[in-house]
CSV table of C-alpha atoms and ligand atoms in Angstrom, one decimal:
chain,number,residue,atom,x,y,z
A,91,UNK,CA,-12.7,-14.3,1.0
A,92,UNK,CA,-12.3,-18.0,1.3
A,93,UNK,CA,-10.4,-18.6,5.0
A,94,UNK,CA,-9.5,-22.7,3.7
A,95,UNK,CA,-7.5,-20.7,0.3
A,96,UNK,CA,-6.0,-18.3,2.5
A,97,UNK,CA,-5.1,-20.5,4.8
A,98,UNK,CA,-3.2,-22.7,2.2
A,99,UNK,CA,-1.1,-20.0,0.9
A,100,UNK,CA,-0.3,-19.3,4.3
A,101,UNK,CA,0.7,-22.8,4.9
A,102,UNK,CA,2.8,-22.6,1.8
A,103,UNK,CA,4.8,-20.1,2.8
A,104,UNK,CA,5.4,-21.1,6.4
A,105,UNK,CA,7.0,-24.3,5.1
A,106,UNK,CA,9.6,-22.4,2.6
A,107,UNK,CA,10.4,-20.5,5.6
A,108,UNK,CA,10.6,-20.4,9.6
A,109,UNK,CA,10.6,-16.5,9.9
A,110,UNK,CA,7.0,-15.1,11.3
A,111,UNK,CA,6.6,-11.9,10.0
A,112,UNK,CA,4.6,-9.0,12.0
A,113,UNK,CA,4.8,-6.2,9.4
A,114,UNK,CA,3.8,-6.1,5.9
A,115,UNK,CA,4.7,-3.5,3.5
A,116,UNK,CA,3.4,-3.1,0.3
A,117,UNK,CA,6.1,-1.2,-2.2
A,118,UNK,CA,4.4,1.3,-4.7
A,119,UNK,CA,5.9,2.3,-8.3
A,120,UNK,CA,9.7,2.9,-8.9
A,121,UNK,CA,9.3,2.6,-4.7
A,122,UNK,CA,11.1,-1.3,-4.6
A,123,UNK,CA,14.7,0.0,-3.7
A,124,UNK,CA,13.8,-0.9,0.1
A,125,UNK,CA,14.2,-4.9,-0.8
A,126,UNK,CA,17.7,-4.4,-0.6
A,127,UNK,CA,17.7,-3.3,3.3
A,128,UNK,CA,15.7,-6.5,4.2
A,129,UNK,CA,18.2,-9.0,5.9
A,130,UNK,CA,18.0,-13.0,6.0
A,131,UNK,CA,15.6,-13.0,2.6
A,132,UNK,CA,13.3,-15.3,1.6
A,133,UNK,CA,12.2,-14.3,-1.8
A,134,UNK,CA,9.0,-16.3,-2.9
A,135,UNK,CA,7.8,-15.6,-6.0
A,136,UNK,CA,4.1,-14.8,-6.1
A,137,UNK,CA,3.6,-17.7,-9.0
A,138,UNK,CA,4.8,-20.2,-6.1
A,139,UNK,CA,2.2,-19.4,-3.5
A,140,UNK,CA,-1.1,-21.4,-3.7
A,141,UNK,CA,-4.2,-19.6,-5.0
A,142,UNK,CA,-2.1,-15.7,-5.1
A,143,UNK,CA,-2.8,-13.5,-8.0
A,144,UNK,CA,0.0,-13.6,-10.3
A,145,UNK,CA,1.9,-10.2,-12.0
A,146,UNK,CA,0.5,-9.4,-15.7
A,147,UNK,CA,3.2,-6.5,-16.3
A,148,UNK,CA,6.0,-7.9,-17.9
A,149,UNK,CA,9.2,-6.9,-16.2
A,150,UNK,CA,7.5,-6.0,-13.1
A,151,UNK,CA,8.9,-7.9,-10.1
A,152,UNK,CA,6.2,-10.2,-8.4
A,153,UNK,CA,7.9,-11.7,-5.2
A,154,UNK,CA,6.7,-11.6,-1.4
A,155,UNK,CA,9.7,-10.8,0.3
A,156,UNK,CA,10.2,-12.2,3.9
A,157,UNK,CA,13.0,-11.3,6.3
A,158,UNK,CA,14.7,-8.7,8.7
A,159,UNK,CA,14.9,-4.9,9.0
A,160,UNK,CA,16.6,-4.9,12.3
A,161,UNK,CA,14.7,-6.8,15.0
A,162,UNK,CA,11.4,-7.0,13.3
A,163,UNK,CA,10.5,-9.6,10.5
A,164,UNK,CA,8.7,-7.9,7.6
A,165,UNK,CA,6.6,-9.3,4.4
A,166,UNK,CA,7.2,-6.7,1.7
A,167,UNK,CA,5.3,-7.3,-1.9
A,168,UNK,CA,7.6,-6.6,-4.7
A,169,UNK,CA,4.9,-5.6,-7.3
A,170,UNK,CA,1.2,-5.4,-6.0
A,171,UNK,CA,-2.1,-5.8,-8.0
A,172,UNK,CA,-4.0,-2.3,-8.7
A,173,UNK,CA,-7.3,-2.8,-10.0
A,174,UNK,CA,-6.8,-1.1,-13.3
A,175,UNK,CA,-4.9,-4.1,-14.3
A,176,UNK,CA,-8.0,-6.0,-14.4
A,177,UNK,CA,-7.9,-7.8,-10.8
A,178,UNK,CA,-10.9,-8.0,-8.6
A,179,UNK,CA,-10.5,-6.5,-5.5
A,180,UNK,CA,-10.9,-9.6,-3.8
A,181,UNK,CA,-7.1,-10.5,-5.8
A,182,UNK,CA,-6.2,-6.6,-5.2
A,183,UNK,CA,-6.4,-7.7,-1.3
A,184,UNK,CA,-5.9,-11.0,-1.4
A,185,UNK,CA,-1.8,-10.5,-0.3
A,186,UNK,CA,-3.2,-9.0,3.3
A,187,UNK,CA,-5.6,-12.1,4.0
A,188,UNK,CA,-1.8,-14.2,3.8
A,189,UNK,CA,-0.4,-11.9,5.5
A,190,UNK,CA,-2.7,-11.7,8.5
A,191,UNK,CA,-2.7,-15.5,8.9
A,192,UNK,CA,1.4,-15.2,9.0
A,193,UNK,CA,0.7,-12.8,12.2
A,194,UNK,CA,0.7,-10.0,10.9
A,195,UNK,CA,-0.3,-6.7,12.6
A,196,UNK,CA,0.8,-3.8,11.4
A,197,UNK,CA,1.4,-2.8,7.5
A,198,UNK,CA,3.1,0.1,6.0
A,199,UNK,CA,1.9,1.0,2.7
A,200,UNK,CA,3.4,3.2,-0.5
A,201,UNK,CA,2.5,4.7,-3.5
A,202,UNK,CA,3.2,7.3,-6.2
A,203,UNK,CA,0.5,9.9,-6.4
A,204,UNK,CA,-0.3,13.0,-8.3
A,205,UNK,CA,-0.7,16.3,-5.8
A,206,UNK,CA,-4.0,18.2,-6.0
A,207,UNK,CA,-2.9,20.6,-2.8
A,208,UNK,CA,-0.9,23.3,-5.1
A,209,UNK,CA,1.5,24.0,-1.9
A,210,UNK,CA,2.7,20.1,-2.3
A,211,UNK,CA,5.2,19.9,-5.3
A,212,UNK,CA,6.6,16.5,-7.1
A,213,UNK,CA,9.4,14.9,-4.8
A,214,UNK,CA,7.7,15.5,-1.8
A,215,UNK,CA,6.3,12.9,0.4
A,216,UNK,CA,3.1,12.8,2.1
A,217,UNK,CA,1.6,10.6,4.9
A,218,UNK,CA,-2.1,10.3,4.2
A,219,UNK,CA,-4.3,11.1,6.6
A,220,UNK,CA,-7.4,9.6,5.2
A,221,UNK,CA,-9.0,8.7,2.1
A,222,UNK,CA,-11.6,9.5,-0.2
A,223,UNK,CA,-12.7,6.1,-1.6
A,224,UNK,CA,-15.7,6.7,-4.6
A,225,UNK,CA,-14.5,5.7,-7.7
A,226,UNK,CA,-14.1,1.9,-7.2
A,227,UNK,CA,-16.5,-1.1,-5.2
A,228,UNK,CA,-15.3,-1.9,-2.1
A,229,UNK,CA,-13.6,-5.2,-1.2
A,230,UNK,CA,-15.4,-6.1,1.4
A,231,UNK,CA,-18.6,-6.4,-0.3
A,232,UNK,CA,-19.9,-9.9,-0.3
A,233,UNK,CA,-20.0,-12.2,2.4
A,234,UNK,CA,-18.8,-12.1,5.2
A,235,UNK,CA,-16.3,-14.6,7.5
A,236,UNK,CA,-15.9,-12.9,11.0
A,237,UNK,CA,-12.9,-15.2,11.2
A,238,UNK,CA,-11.4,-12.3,9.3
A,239,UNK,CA,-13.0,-9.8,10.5
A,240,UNK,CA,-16.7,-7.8,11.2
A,241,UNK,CA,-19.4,-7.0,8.8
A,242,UNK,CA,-19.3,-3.5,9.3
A,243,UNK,CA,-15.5,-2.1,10.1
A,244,UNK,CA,-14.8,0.9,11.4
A,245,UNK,CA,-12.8,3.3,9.6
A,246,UNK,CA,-12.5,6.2,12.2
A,247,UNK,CA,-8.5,5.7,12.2
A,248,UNK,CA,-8.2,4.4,8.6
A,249,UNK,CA,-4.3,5.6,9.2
A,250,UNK,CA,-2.9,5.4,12.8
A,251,UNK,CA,-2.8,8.4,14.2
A,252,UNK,CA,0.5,6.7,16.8
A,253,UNK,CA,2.4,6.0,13.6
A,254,UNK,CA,1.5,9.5,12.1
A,255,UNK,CA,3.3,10.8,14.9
A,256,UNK,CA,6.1,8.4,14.6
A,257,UNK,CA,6.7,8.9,10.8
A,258,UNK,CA,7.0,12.5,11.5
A,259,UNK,CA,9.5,11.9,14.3
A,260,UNK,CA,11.5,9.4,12.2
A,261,UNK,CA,11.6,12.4,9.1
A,262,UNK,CA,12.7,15.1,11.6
A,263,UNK,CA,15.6,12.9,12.8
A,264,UNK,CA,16.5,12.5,9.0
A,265,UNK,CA,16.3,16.0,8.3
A,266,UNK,CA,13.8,16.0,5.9
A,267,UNK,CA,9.5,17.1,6.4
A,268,UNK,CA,6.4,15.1,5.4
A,269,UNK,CA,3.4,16.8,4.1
A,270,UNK,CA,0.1,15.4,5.1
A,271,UNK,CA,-3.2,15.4,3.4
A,272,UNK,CA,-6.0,13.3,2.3
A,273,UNK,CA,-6.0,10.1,-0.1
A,274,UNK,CA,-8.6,10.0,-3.1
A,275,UNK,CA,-8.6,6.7,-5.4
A,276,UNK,CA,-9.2,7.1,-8.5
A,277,UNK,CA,-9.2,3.7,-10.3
A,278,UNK,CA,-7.5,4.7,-13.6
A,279,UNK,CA,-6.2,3.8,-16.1
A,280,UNK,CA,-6.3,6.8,-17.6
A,281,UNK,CA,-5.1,9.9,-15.6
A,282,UNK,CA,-7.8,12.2,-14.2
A,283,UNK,CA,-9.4,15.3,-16.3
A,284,UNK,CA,-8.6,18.5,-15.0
A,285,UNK,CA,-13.1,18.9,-14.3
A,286,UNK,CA,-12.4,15.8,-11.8
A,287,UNK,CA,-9.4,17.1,-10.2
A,288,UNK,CA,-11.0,20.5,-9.7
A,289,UNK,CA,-14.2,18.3,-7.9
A,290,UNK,CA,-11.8,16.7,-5.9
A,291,UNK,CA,-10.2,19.5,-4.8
A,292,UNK,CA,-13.3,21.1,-3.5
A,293,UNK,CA,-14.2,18.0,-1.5
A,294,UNK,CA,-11.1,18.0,0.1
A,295,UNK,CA,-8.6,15.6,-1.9
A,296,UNK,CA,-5.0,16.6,-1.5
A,297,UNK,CA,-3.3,14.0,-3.8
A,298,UNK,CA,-5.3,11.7,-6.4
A,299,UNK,CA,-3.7,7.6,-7.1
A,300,UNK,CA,-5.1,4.3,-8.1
A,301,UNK,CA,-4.2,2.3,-5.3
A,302,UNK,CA,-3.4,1.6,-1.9
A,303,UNK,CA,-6.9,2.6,-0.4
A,304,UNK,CA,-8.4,-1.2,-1.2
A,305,UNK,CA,-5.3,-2.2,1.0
A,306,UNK,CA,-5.9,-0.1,3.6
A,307,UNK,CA,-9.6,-0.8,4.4
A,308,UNK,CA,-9.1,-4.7,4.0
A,309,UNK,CA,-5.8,-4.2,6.5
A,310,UNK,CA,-8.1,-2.1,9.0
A,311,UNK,CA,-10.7,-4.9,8.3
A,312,UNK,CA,-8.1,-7.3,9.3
A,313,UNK,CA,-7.6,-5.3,13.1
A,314,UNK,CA,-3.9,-4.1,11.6
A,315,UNK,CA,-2.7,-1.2,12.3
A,316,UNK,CA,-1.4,1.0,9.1
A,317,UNK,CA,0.8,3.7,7.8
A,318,UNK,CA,0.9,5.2,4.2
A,319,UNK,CA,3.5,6.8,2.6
A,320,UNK,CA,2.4,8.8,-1.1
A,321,UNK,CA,5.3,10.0,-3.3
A,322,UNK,CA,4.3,12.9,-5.1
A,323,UNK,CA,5.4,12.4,-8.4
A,324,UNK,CA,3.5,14.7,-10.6
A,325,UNK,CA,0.9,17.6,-10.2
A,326,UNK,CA,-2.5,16.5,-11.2
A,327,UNK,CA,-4.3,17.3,-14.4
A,328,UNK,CA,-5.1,20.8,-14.9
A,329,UNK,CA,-2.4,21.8,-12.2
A,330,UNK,CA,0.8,20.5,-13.7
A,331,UNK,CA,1.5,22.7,-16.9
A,332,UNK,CA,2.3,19.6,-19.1
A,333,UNK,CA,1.1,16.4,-20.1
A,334,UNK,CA,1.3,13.6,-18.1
A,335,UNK,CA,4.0,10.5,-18.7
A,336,UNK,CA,4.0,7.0,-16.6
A,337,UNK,CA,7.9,7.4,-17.3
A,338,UNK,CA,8.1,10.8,-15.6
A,339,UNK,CA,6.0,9.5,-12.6
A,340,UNK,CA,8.5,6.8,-12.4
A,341,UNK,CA,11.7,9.2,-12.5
A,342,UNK,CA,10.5,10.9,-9.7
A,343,UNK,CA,9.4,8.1,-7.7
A,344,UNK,CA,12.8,6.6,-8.2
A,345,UNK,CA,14.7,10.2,-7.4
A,346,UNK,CA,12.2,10.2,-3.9
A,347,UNK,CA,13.1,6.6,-3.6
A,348,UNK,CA,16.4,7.3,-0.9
A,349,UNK,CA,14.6,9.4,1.2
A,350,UNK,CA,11.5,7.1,1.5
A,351,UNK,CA,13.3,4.0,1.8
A,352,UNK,CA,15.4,5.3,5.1
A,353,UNK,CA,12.1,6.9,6.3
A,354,UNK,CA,10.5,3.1,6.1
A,355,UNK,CA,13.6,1.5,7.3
A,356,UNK,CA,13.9,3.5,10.0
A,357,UNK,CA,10.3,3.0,11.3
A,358,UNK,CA,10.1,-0.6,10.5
A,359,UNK,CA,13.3,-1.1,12.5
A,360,UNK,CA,12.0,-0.1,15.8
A,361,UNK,CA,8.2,-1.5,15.2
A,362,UNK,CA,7.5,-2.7,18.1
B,44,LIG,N1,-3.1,10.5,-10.9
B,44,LIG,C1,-3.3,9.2,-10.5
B,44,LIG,N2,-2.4,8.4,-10.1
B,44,LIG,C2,-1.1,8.8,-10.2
B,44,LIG,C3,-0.8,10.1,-10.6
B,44,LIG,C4,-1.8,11.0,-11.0
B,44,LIG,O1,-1.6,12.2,-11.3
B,44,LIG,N3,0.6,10.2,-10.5
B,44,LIG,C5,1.0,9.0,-10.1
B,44,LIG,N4,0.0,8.1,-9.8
């Protein structure tokens, strides 16, 4: 990743506003209801930003969101890049590079996800545990500026195991449970076969989705600390009785869209 681009885009954004941000969050599909809680918005549209990726989906919001959710200062992206779309992974990442030069340290990501684990069922939400990462390059190949961070990064708490804990907290006070279970990216478009999601299965996938895990090992590359959030909105191939739809995932997702939004307010408000 080139530190002088980043650095620019950075720049940018500190001059359209004064607020220093110490949390990102990245908002998944039919997830973007939680814009509305942020307080004192800036809303800076990702075509503004020096050197960003820009949306392709037509329709789909593409802003970096900066202000309040109580005391701490968030960055939220309202529409990310998934690498089905066609983006390198050096664009799929390129959001956490800005925000890790705004001072960011902590990032909360969220997706929708099919469930593999047949005690999970759609609705639910999950916080991942880990992830199974085969079916796409990694976006840390190439070289490497130790301004960011090492050659070789460490994923043996890929999800904090502290905000684990707090997440669960958090749900029990809303009255409401999380599952928990393992991450594997698939890079889509198409949905998985029902072969592949048996595989997966047996190596210890609970929920397939074709994002988020590029985030995650580019923010642990980055030394933040990070929480994700999967909305189980659909049983994966083979396990759900009918046919997938992108319009049912995004039913769901907007139906589990209450309960995740207070669950991420909640934390968020008391980051420190
Ligand atoms: N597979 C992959 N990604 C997904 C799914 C799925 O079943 N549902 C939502 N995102």
């Amino acid at each position: 990743m080139r530190y002088e681009q980043v650095l620019e885009s950075a720049n940018y954004i500190r001059s359209v506003t004064a607020q220093q941000p110490t949390l990102g969050i990245i908002l998944g599909s039919g997830l973007g209801a939680l814009v509305d809680v942020i307080a004192d918005k800036t809303v800076i549209p990702y075509g503004d930003i020096p050197h960003f990726p820009q949306s392709t989906v037509l329709g789909h919001a593409g802003n970096l969101v900066i202000g309040r959710i109580g005391n701490t200062t968030v960055a939220a992206m309202q529409g990310r890049f998934h690498y089905y779309e066609g983006f390198s992974m050096d664009e799929v990442t390129y959001p956490l590079y800005v925000m890790k030069l705004l001072g960011t340290t902590g990032l909360i990501v969220t997706n929708a996800c099919g469930g593999v684990n047949r005690s999970f069922a759609p609705g639910d939400l999950m916080l991942i545990t880990d992830y199974i990462s085969f079916m796409a390059p990694n976006p840390l190949i190439g070289h490497n500026d130790e301004r960011f961070g090492p050659r070789f990064p460490d994923m043996t708490e890929a999800y904090s195991r502290r905000l684990m804990a707090k997440a669960e907290e958090t749900a029990s006070v809303l009255g409401f449970g999380l599952q928990k279970g393992v991450y594997a990216l698939f890079s889509g478009p198409c949905f998985e076969t029902a072969a592949e999601i048996r595989a997966y299965a047996a190596l210890g996938a609970d929920v397939v989705g074709m994002s988020t895990v590029p985030e995650t090992i580019v923010a642990n590359y980055l030394g933040m600390e990070v929480l994700g959030i999967s909305c189980i909105t659909n049983m994966a191939t083979g396990i759900a009785e009918k046919k997938h739809s992108h319009e049912a995932v995004i039913r769901i997702a907007n139906e589990a869209s209450a309960k995740l939004c207070a669950l991420v307010q909640r934390i968020a408000e008391d980051w420190v």
